[in-house]
CSV table of C-alpha atoms in Angstrom, one decimal:
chain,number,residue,atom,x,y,z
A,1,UNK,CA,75.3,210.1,140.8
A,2,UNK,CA,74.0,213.4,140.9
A,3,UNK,CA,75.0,215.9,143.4
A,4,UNK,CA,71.5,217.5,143.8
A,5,UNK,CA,69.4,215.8,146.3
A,6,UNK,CA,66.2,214.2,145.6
A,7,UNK,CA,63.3,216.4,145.9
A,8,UNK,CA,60.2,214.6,147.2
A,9,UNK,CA,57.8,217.8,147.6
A,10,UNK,CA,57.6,219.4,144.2
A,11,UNK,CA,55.9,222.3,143.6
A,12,UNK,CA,53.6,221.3,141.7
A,13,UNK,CA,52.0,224.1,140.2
A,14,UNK,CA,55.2,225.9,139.0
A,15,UNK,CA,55.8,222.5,137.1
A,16,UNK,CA,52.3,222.5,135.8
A,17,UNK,CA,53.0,226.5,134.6
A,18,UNK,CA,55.9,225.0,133.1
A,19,UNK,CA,54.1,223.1,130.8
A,20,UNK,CA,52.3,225.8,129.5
A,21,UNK,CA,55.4,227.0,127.6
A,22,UNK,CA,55.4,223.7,125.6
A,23,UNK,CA,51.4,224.1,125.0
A,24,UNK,CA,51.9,227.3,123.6
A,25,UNK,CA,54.6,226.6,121.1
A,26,UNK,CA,52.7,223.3,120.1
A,27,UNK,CA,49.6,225.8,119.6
A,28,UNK,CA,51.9,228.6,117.7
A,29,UNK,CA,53.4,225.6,115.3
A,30,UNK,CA,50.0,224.3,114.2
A,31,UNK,CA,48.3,227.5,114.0
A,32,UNK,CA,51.4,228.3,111.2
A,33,UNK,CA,50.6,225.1,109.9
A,34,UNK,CA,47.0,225.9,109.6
A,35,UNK,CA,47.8,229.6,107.9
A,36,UNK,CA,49.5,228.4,105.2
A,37,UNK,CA,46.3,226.1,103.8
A,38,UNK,CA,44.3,227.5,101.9
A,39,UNK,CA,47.6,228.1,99.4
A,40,UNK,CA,48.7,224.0,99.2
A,41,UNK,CA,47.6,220.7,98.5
A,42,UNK,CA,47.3,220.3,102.5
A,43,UNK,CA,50.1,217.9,102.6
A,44,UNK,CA,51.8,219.7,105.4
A,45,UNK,CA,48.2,218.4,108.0
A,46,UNK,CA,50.9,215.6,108.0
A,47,UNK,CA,52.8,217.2,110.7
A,48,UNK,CA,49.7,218.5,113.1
A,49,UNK,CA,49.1,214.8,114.9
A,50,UNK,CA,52.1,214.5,116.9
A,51,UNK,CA,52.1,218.3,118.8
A,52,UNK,CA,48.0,217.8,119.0
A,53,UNK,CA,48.5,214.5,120.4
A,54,UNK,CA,51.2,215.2,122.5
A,55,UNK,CA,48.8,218.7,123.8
A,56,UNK,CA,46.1,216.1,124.6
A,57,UNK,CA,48.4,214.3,126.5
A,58,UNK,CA,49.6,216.9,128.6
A,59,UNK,CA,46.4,218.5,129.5
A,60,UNK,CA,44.7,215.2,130.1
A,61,UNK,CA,47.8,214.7,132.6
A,62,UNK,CA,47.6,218.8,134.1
A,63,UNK,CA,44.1,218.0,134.8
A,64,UNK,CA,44.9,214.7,136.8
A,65,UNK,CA,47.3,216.6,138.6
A,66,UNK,CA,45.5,219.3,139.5
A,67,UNK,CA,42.8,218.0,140.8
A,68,UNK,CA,45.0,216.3,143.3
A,69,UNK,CA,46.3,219.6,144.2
A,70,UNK,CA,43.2,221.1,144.5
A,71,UNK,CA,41.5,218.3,146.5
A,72,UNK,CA,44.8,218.4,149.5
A,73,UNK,CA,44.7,221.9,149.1
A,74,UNK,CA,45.2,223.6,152.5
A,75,UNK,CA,44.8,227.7,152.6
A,76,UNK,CA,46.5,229.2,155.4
A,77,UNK,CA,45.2,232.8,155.2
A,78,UNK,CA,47.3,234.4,158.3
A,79,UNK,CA,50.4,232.9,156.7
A,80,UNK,CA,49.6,234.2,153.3
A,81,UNK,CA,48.8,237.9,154.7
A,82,UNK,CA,51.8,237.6,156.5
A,83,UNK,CA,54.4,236.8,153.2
A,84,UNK,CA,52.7,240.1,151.7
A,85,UNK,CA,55.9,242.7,151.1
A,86,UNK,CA,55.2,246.5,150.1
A,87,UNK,CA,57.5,246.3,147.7
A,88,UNK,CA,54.8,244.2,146.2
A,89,UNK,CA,52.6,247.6,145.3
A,90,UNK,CA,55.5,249.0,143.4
A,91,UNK,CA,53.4,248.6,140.3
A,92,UNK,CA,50.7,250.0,141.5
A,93,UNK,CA,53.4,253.5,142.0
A,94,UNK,CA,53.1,253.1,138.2
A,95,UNK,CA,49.6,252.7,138.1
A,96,UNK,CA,49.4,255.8,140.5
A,97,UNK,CA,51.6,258.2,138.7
A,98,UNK,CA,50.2,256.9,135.0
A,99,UNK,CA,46.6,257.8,136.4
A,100,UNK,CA,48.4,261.5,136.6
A,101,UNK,CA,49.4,261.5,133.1
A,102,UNK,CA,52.9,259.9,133.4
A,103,UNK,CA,53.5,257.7,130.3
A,104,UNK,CA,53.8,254.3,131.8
A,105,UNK,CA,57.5,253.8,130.3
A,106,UNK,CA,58.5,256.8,132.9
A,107,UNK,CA,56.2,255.8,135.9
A,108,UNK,CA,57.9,252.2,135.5
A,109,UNK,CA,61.2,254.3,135.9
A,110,UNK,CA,59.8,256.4,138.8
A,111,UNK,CA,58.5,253.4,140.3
A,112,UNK,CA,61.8,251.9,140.3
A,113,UNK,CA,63.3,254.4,141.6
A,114,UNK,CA,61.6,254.7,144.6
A,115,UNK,CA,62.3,250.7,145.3
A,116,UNK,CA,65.5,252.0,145.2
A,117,UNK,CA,65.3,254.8,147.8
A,118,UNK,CA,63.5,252.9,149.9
A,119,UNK,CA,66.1,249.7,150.0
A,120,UNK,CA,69.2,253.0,150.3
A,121,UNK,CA,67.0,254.0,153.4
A,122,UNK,CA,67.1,250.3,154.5
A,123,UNK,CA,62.8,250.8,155.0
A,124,UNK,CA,60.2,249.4,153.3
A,125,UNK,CA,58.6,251.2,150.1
A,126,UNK,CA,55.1,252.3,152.5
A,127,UNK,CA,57.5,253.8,155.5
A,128,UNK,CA,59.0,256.4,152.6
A,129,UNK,CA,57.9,259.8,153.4
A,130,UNK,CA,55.6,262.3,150.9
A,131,UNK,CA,58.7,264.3,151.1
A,132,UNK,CA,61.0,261.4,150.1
A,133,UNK,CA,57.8,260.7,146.8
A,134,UNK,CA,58.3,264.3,146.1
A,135,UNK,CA,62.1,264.2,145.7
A,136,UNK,CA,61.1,261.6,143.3
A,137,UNK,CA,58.7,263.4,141.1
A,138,UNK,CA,56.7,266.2,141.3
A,139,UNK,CA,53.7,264.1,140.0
A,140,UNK,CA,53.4,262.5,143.6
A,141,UNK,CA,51.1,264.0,146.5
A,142,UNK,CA,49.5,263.5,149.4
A,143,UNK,CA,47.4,260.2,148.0
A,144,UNK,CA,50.5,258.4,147.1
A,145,UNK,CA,50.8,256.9,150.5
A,146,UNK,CA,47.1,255.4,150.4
A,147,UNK,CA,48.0,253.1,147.3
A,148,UNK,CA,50.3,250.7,149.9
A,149,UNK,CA,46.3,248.9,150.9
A,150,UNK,CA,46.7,245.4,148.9
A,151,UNK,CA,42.9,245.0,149.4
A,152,UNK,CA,42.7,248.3,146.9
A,153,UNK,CA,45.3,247.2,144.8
A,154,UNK,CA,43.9,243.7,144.1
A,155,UNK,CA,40.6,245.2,143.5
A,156,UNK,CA,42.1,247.6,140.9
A,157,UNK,CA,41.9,244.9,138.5
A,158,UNK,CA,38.0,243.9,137.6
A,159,UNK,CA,38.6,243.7,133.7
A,160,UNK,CA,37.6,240.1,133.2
A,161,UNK,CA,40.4,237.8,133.8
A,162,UNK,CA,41.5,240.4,136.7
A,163,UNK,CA,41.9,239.9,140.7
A,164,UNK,CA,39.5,241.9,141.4
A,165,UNK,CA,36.3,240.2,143.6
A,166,UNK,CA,34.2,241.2,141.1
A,167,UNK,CA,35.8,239.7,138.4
A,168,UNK,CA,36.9,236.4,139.9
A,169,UNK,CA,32.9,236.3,140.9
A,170,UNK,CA,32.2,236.6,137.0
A,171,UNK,CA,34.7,234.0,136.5
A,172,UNK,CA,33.3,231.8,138.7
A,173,UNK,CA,29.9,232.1,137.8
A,174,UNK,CA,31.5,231.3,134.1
A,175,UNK,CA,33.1,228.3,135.4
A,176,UNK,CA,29.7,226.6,136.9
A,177,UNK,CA,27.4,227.4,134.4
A,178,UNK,CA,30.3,225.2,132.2
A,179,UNK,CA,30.8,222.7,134.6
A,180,UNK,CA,26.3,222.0,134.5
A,181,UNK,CA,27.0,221.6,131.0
A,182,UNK,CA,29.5,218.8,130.8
């Protein structure tokens, strides 16, 4: 008997992410498989049915299961706003001082230090003083303490695939004109 209890409410999506692991290493072996043709008699196609299969399986399954998710989804907006953390932006402290000409390798450093004073201070990263950035690195000013907006920060990213409203509008657009298609 196991000494876990039995979990009734899985989270489904992180076991769904999960899977994704498997796709990809199913994907990487037959892609190898696949390199290697044009030198052999193709013999080796012998050993592309069970991962494909398997792949099929899996996403025919994700897609089941997601659209259950989807369908009892409930979106609690005040409750989401409300689990956001400043410490959350630290990223964007990169993003900040790379935009300055720090090489990200150092502003991930910087950044990280600053997570740091601000948990010695017992505060939160967006109560830290200019003064406190400055002690940090002379690379900070006065703007520093405008990146701790997660509106801005999500909107940062409108390269496609980003969080940005303009891309997830793209997205979604790309989405619709597929789904008329099928």
């Amino acid at each position: 008997m196991s000494n876990f209890p039995v979990i009734f409410c899985l989270n489904i999506p992180e076991l769904i992410r999960g899977r994704a692991g498997r796709l990809t290493g199913h994907l990487t072996g037959w892609l190898c498989t696949l390199k290697g043709l044009p030198l052999t008699y193709n013999k080796d196609l012998q050993e592309d049915k069970e991962p494909l299969f398997d792949s099929v399986e899996t996403i025919s399954s994700l897609i089941k299961i997601s659209s259950g998710v989807i369908k009892t989804l409930t979106v609690h907006p005040d409750k989401m706003k409300a689990a956001l953390s400043p410490e959350m932006l630290a990223t964007d402290i990169a993003y900040y001082l790379v935009r300055k000409g720090v090489p990200f390798r150092d502003a991930h450093h910087v950044s990280g230090e600053c997570v740091q004073l601000a948990e010695s201070k017992n505060t939160e990263l967006d109560k830290l003083t200019l003064a406190d950035f400055t002690k940090i690195s002379d690379k900070f000013s006065a703007d520093v303490l405008q990146i701790f907006d997660y509106e801005k920060s999500m909107e940062q990213y409108n390269a496609k695939g980003g969080t940005g409203s303009k891309s997830i509008l793209w997205q979604i657009g790309i989405m619709d004109q597929w789904l008329a298609s099928v």
